[in-house]
Amino acid sequence: MNIGEASRRSGLPAKTIRYYEDIGLISPDRCENGYRDYGSDDVHKLRFLHRSRSLGFSVDECRQLLALYEDKSRASADVKEIATSKLTEIDRKIRELTELRRTLEHLVHACHGNDRPDCPILEELSEG
Amino acid sequence: MNIGEASRRSGLPAKTIRYYEDIGLISPDRCENGYRDYGSDDVHKLRFLHRSRSLGFSVDECRQLLALYEDKSRASADVKEIATSKLTEIDRKIRELTELRRTLEHLVHACHGNDRPDCPILEELSEG
DNA sequence: TCTTGACCTTCCAGCAACAGGAAGGTTCAT
DNA sequence: ATGAACCTTCCTGTTGCTGGAAGGTCAAGA
């Protein structure tokens, strides 16, 4: 199938699919006219990539996961380790954002938000 | 003062300070030898930038905030609006990450993490 | 005086992970 | 035959810096 169909079936934009080929994540066949030709296994991989990207794995982690996925003698511990470290990272991000949120909300609350120039937000930013 | 001192006082790397000049956020004087020459008001701005960046504002938002900061006839409502929309954005990010976290934790829990190839994480990624 | 080391300068490249668009070839339906 | 809807490659731009190369400047020590 052509890239458009692969895009529809995988949920990834054609641009992204070509990019994934550029960086060596997939390598579809080519038709005589030069068009890329995707098989159902390719689509399967693309969906795998789509899903793992949307779960927050970096492209490089996706590469590792994909390699493990195709390695029938893999140890599930290897996969679990990647996922666990990603979980830790997500936890950290959530903590940081929550802290940010608190500070910001405090500032927003303190600001009158009227047409006068007094602004605790700017004051805090300039002093903090 | 030289850029090194400005860096120490503002907490921003010298590279970043030059970059901020490149994109027009600050414009220090120059000495005869070509070195940048920062005054205390420059350092003040740099600290403002440092703080607002670390609060999650984009460089472009920082530019707006800085302009408001220097505009003595500003309305605090303008600042509050920027901060409020940033707050909304942070909330959205937190929600997304929390959802991600839940899915990922579920997967990590389901995986035995041993030396066998059976792996619910990969299964989910390939089907989801 | 020479030299060493810590500064400073500009410019160029690269990171992630694509997105947008130009210029052109192909296929299919009308 | 023509137009729409595909497809191709190549180049640029995004965000916010960071690293490095090649070179100028300055102050202190031998």
Short mmCIF file of C-alpha atoms (C1' of nucleotides) in Angstrom, two decimals:
data_model
loop_
_atom_site.label_atom_id
_atom_site.label_comp_id
_atom_site.label_asym_id
_atom_site.label_seq_id
_atom_site.Cartn_x
_atom_site.Cartn_y
_atom_site.Cartn_z
CA MET A 1 0.00 0.00 0.00
CA ASN A 2 1.02 3.62 -0.52
CA ILE A 3 2.12 5.96 2.22
CA GLY A 4 -1.29 7.63 2.40
CA GLU A 5 -3.00 4.37 3.27
CA ALA A 6 -0.25 3.46 5.75
CA SER A 7 -0.78 6.87 7.29
CA ARG A 8 -4.51 6.31 7.64
CA ARG A 9 -4.05 2.86 9.14
CA SER A 10 -1.28 3.83 11.55
CA GLY A 11 -2.58 7.23 12.52
CA LEU A 12 0.79 8.84 11.77
CA PRO A 13 1.16 11.72 9.29
CA ALA A 14 2.92 10.78 6.05
CA LYS A 15 5.62 13.31 6.86
CA THR A 16 6.35 11.52 10.11
CA ILE A 17 6.45 8.15 8.39
CA ARG A 18 9.03 9.38 5.90
CA TYR A 19 10.99 10.87 8.76
CA TYR A 20 10.97 7.53 10.59
CA GLU A 21 12.37 5.97 7.46
CA ASP A 22 15.07 8.65 7.26
CA ILE A 23 16.27 7.85 10.74
CA GLY A 24 16.15 4.13 10.10
CA LEU A 25 13.14 3.00 12.09
CA ILE A 26 11.42 1.34 9.17
CA SER A 27 12.36 0.47 5.60
CA PRO A 28 9.44 -0.22 3.30
CA ASP A 29 9.79 -1.69 -0.18
CA ARG A 30 9.59 0.48 -3.26
CA CYS A 31 7.32 0.06 -6.27
CA GLU A 32 8.61 0.46 -9.81
CA ASN A 33 7.32 4.03 -9.93
CA GLY A 34 9.38 4.92 -6.88
CA TYR A 35 6.46 4.99 -4.47
CA ARG A 36 6.98 3.46 -1.05
CA ASP A 37 5.17 0.16 -0.60
CA TYR A 38 4.04 -0.76 2.90
CA GLY A 39 3.03 -4.22 4.07
CA SER A 40 0.86 -5.04 7.05
CA ASP A 41 3.95 -5.69 9.17
CA ASP A 42 5.12 -2.17 8.40
CA VAL A 43 1.79 -0.78 9.49
CA HIS A 44 2.07 -2.87 12.61
CA LYS A 45 5.43 -1.32 13.39
CA LEU A 46 4.10 2.16 12.67
CA ARG A 47 1.24 1.64 15.09
CA PHE A 48 3.73 0.38 17.64
CA LEU A 49 5.74 3.56 17.15
CA HIS A 50 2.66 5.74 17.31
CA ARG A 51 1.54 4.17 20.54
CA SER A 52 4.91 4.24 22.24
CA ARG A 53 5.58 7.83 21.18
CA SER A 54 2.23 8.87 22.59
CA LEU A 55 3.16 7.11 25.82
CA GLY A 56 6.03 9.52 26.15
CA PHE A 57 8.93 7.39 24.95
CA SER A 58 11.57 9.25 22.98
CA VAL A 59 12.25 8.19 19.42
CA ASP A 60 15.43 6.55 20.61
CA GLU A 61 13.61 4.62 23.31
CA CYS A 62 11.11 3.59 20.66
CA ARG A 63 13.98 2.24 18.64
CA GLN A 64 15.07 0.12 21.58
CA LEU A 65 11.54 -1.06 22.26
CA LEU A 66 11.06 -1.95 18.63
CA ALA A 67 14.31 -3.92 18.62
CA LEU A 68 13.16 -5.79 21.72
CA TYR A 69 9.78 -6.33 20.16
CA GLU A 70 11.42 -8.03 17.21
CA ASP A 71 13.88 -9.99 19.30
CA LYS A 72 12.12 -13.22 20.15
CA SER A 73 14.78 -14.15 22.70
CA ARG A 74 14.44 -10.93 24.64
CA ALA A 75 14.08 -10.77 28.41
CA SER A 76 10.98 -8.91 29.55
CA ALA A 77 13.14 -7.35 32.28
CA ASP A 78 14.88 -5.27 29.61
CA VAL A 79 11.59 -3.80 28.50
CA LYS A 80 10.44 -3.27 32.05
CA GLU A 81 13.59 -1.34 32.84
CA ILE A 82 12.99 1.13 30.03
CA ALA A 83 9.38 1.58 31.04
CA THR A 84 10.25 1.99 34.69
CA SER A 85 12.83 4.67 34.07
CA LYS A 86 10.32 6.46 31.88
CA LEU A 87 7.84 6.27 34.73
CA THR A 88 10.35 7.86 37.08
CA GLU A 89 10.96 10.60 34.57
CA ILE A 90 7.25 11.29 34.20
CA ASP A 91 6.91 11.46 37.97
CA ARG A 92 9.64 14.05 38.09
CA LYS A 93 7.99 16.11 35.38
CA ILE A 94 4.67 16.00 37.18
CA ARG A 95 6.30 17.12 40.40
CA GLU A 96 8.03 20.02 38.66
CA LEU A 97 4.88 21.13 36.92
CA THR A 98 2.88 20.91 40.12
CA GLU A 99 5.39 23.10 41.90
CA LEU A 100 5.29 25.56 39.01
CA ARG A 101 1.53 25.55 39.08
CA ARG A 102 1.45 26.38 42.75
CA THR A 103 3.77 29.33 42.41
CA LEU A 104 1.97 30.65 39.40
CA GLU A 105 -1.46 30.27 40.92
CA HIS A 106 -0.31 32.13 43.97
CA LEU A 107 0.85 34.99 41.78
CA VAL A 108 -2.31 35.05 39.68
CA HIS A 109 -4.39 35.18 42.84
CA ALA A 110 -2.39 38.04 44.22
CA CYS A 111 -2.78 40.15 41.10
CA HIS A 112 -5.79 42.43 40.93
CA GLY A 113 -5.97 42.18 37.17
CA ASN A 114 -7.34 45.67 36.69
CA ASP A 115 -6.26 48.62 34.57
CA ARG A 116 -3.75 49.87 37.10
CA PRO A 117 -0.03 49.14 36.77
CA ASP A 118 0.53 47.55 40.20
CA CYS A 119 1.27 43.93 39.51
CA PRO A 120 2.53 41.39 42.06
CA ILE A 121 3.38 39.02 39.23
CA LEU A 122 5.91 41.38 37.71
CA GLU A 123 7.22 42.29 41.14
CA GLU A 124 7.87 38.68 41.96
CA LEU A 125 9.48 38.03 38.61
CA SER A 126 11.81 40.94 39.04
CA GLU A 127 12.84 40.02 42.56
CA GLY A 128 12.51 36.27 42.92
CA MET B 1 30.76 44.47 34.14
CA ASN B 2 31.79 41.68 31.78
CA ILE B 3 29.54 38.88 30.69
CA GLY B 4 31.05 36.44 33.17
CA GLU B 5 30.09 38.60 36.10
CA ALA B 6 26.62 39.20 34.65
CA SER B 7 26.31 35.45 34.29
CA ARG B 8 27.27 34.88 37.92
CA ARG B 9 24.87 37.54 39.15
CA SER B 10 21.91 36.50 37.01
CA GLY B 11 22.38 32.77 37.17
CA LEU B 12 22.21 32.48 33.39
CA PRO B 13 25.04 30.90 31.36
CA ALA B 14 27.03 33.38 29.27
CA LYS B 15 25.95 31.52 26.14
CA THR B 16 22.34 32.10 27.02
CA ILE B 17 22.93 35.76 27.70
CA ARG B 18 24.50 36.23 24.27
CA TYR B 19 21.60 34.36 22.77
CA TYR B 20 19.12 36.66 24.49
CA GLU B 21 20.98 39.57 22.96
CA ASP B 22 20.85 37.92 19.53
CA ILE B 23 17.09 37.67 19.70
CA GLY B 24 16.76 41.20 20.96
CA LEU B 25 15.82 40.72 24.60
CA ILE B 26 18.65 42.85 25.95
CA SER B 27 21.27 45.15 24.47
CA PRO B 28 24.23 45.89 26.71
CA ASP B 29 26.82 48.55 25.98
CA ARG B 30 30.20 47.69 24.55
CA CYS B 31 33.61 48.58 25.89
CA GLU B 32 36.38 49.81 23.63
CA ASN B 33 37.88 46.35 23.43
CA GLY B 34 34.59 44.98 22.11
CA TYR B 35 33.61 43.29 25.35
CA ARG B 36 29.97 43.55 26.38
CA ASP B 37 29.41 45.86 29.32
CA TYR B 38 26.47 45.12 31.61
CA GLY B 39 24.93 47.52 34.08
CA SER B 40 22.88 46.62 37.11
CA ASP B 41 19.66 47.23 35.18
CA ASP B 42 20.81 44.66 32.63
CA VAL B 43 21.44 42.15 35.38
CA HIS B 44 18.01 42.95 36.72
CA LYS B 45 16.45 42.14 33.37
CA LEU B 46 18.48 38.97 33.10
CA ARG B 47 17.25 37.81 36.48
CA PHE B 48 13.71 38.64 35.44
CA LEU B 49 14.21 36.49 32.35
CA HIS B 50 15.76 33.69 34.33
CA ARG B 51 12.90 33.64 36.76
CA SER B 52 10.13 33.83 34.21
CA ARG B 53 11.72 31.16 32.02
CA SER B 54 11.98 28.84 35.00
CA LEU B 55 8.32 29.50 35.71
CA GLY B 56 7.52 27.97 32.37
CA PHE B 57 7.01 31.06 30.22
CA SER B 58 8.25 30.77 26.65
CA VAL B 59 10.88 33.19 25.46
CA ASP B 60 8.24 35.03 23.54
CA GLU B 61 6.02 35.33 26.59
CA CYS B 62 9.04 36.57 28.50
CA ARG B 63 9.46 39.22 25.86
CA GLN B 64 5.89 40.36 26.45
CA LEU B 65 6.29 40.28 30.22
CA LEU B 66 9.51 42.26 29.97
CA ALA B 67 7.80 44.86 27.79
CA LEU B 68 4.98 45.12 30.31
CA TYR B 69 7.50 45.31 33.10
CA GLU B 70 9.10 48.31 31.47
CA ASP B 71 5.83 49.93 30.54
CA LYS B 72 4.89 52.08 33.50
CA SER B 73 1.40 52.69 32.13
CA ARG B 74 0.59 49.00 31.80
CA ALA B 75 -2.58 47.40 33.10
CA SER B 76 -2.01 44.54 35.49
CA ALA B 77 -4.84 42.70 33.72
CA ASP B 78 -2.55 42.23 30.72
CA VAL B 79 0.02 40.47 32.82
CA LYS B 80 -2.60 38.43 34.60
CA GLU B 81 -3.98 37.21 31.31
CA ILE B 82 -0.63 35.86 30.19
CA ALA B 83 -0.08 34.17 33.53
CA THR B 84 -3.58 32.71 33.58
CA SER B 85 -3.30 31.20 30.15
CA LYS B 86 0.04 29.73 31.16
CA LEU B 87 -1.65 28.25 34.20
CA THR B 88 -4.28 26.60 32.01
CA GLU B 89 -1.57 25.19 29.82
CA ILE B 90 0.30 23.77 32.79
CA ASP B 91 -2.91 22.16 34.02
CA ARG B 92 -3.38 20.49 30.69
CA LYS B 93 0.18 19.17 30.73
CA ILE B 94 -0.25 17.80 34.22
CA ARG B 95 -3.46 16.04 33.21
CA GLU B 96 -1.80 14.49 30.18
CA LEU B 97 1.20 13.33 32.14
CA THR B 98 -0.98 11.88 34.87
CA GLU B 99 -2.95 9.89 32.32
CA LEU B 100 0.32 8.70 30.78
CA ARG B 101 1.62 7.75 34.16
CA ARG B 102 -1.42 5.65 34.93
CA THR B 103 -1.20 3.69 31.70
CA LEU B 104 2.50 3.16 32.04
CA GLU B 105 2.31 2.10 35.65
CA HIS B 106 -0.38 -0.39 34.79
CA LEU B 107 1.90 -1.88 32.15
CA VAL B 108 4.95 -1.97 34.37
CA HIS B 109 2.95 -3.74 37.04
CA ALA B 110 1.67 -6.32 34.60
CA CYS B 111 5.16 -7.20 33.33
CA HIS B 112 7.03 -9.94 35.19
CA GLY B 113 10.37 -8.39 34.38
CA ASN B 114 12.22 -11.67 34.23
CA ASP B 115 14.46 -13.30 31.60
CA ARG B 116 11.58 -14.70 29.59
CA PRO B 117 10.29 -12.96 26.47
CA ASP B 118 6.60 -12.67 27.46
CA CYS B 119 5.99 -8.99 27.93
CA PRO B 120 2.61 -7.30 28.40
CA ILE B 121 4.23 -3.94 27.73
CA LEU B 122 5.26 -4.88 24.21
CA GLU B 123 1.93 -6.60 23.63
CA GLU B 124 0.05 -3.49 24.58
CA LEU B 125 2.29 -1.29 22.45
CA SER B 126 1.76 -3.49 19.45
CA GLU B 127 -2.00 -3.66 19.82
CA GLY B 128 -3.12 -0.49 21.58
"C1'" DT C 1 59.70 40.46 28.96
"C1'" DC C 2 57.54 36.48 28.08
"C1'" DT C 3 54.15 33.44 28.84
"C1'" DT C 4 50.37 31.23 30.86
"C1'" DG C 5 45.66 31.09 31.88
"C1'" DA C 6 41.35 33.05 32.23
"C1'" DC C 7 38.72 35.80 30.08
"C1'" DC C 8 36.28 37.61 25.93
"C1'" DT C 9 34.74 37.77 20.71
"C1'" DT C 10 32.28 35.83 16.33
"C1'" DC C 11 30.58 32.25 13.63
"C1'" DC C 12 29.05 27.64 12.56
"C1'" DA C 13 26.93 23.19 13.74
"C1'" DG C 14 23.75 20.42 16.10
"C1'" DC C 15 20.06 18.63 19.47
"C1'" DA C 16 14.48 16.69 19.19
"C1'" DA C 17 10.99 15.53 16.23
"C1'" DC C 18 9.03 16.79 13.09
"C1'" DA C 19 6.03 20.55 9.84
"C1'" DG C 20 5.64 23.38 5.74
"C1'" DG C 21 6.39 24.21 1.17
"C1'" DA C 22 8.48 24.21 -3.51
"C1'" DA C 23 9.08 21.80 -7.76
"C1'" DG C 24 8.07 18.07 -10.09
"C1'" DG C 25 6.41 12.99 -11.44
"C1'" DT C 26 2.17 9.52 -11.45
"C1'" DT C 27 -2.33 7.77 -11.54
"C1'" DC C 28 -7.08 7.81 -12.12
"C1'" DA C 29 -11.59 9.54 -13.28
"C1'" DT C 30 -14.21 12.30 -16.22
"C1'" DA D 1 -7.13 16.09 -22.27
"C1'" DT D 2 -7.43 17.87 -18.06
"C1'" DG D 3 -7.74 18.21 -13.30
"C1'" DA D 4 -7.55 16.33 -8.74
"C1'" DA D 5 -5.30 13.63 -5.72
"C1'" DC D 6 -1.63 11.23 -5.02
"C1'" DC D 7 3.43 10.55 -4.66
"C1'" DT D 8 8.72 11.97 -4.77
"C1'" DT D 9 13.03 14.67 -3.05
"C1'" DC D 10 15.11 18.59 -1.06
"C1'" DC D 11 15.41 22.66 1.78
"C1'" DT D 12 14.01 25.58 5.47
"C1'" DG D 13 12.10 26.63 9.96
"C1'" DT D 14 10.65 25.64 14.58
"C1'" DT D 15 12.35 26.25 20.26
"C1'" DG D 16 15.95 27.44 23.24
"C1'" DC D 17 19.66 26.94 23.68
"C1'" DT D 18 24.73 24.23 23.92
"C1'" DG D 19 29.31 23.00 22.17
"C1'" DG D 20 33.29 23.98 19.72
"C1'" DA D 21 36.71 26.25 16.69
"C1'" DA D 22 39.64 30.14 15.84
"C1'" DG D 23 41.16 34.06 17.51
"C1'" DG D 24 41.69 38.71 20.43
"C1'" DT D 25 42.57 40.74 25.43
"C1'" DC D 26 44.14 41.24 29.96
"C1'" DA D 27 46.38 40.58 34.42
"C1'" DA D 28 49.68 38.12 37.08
"C1'" DG D 29 53.80 35.42 37.84
"C1'" DA D 30 58.87 33.75 36.54
#
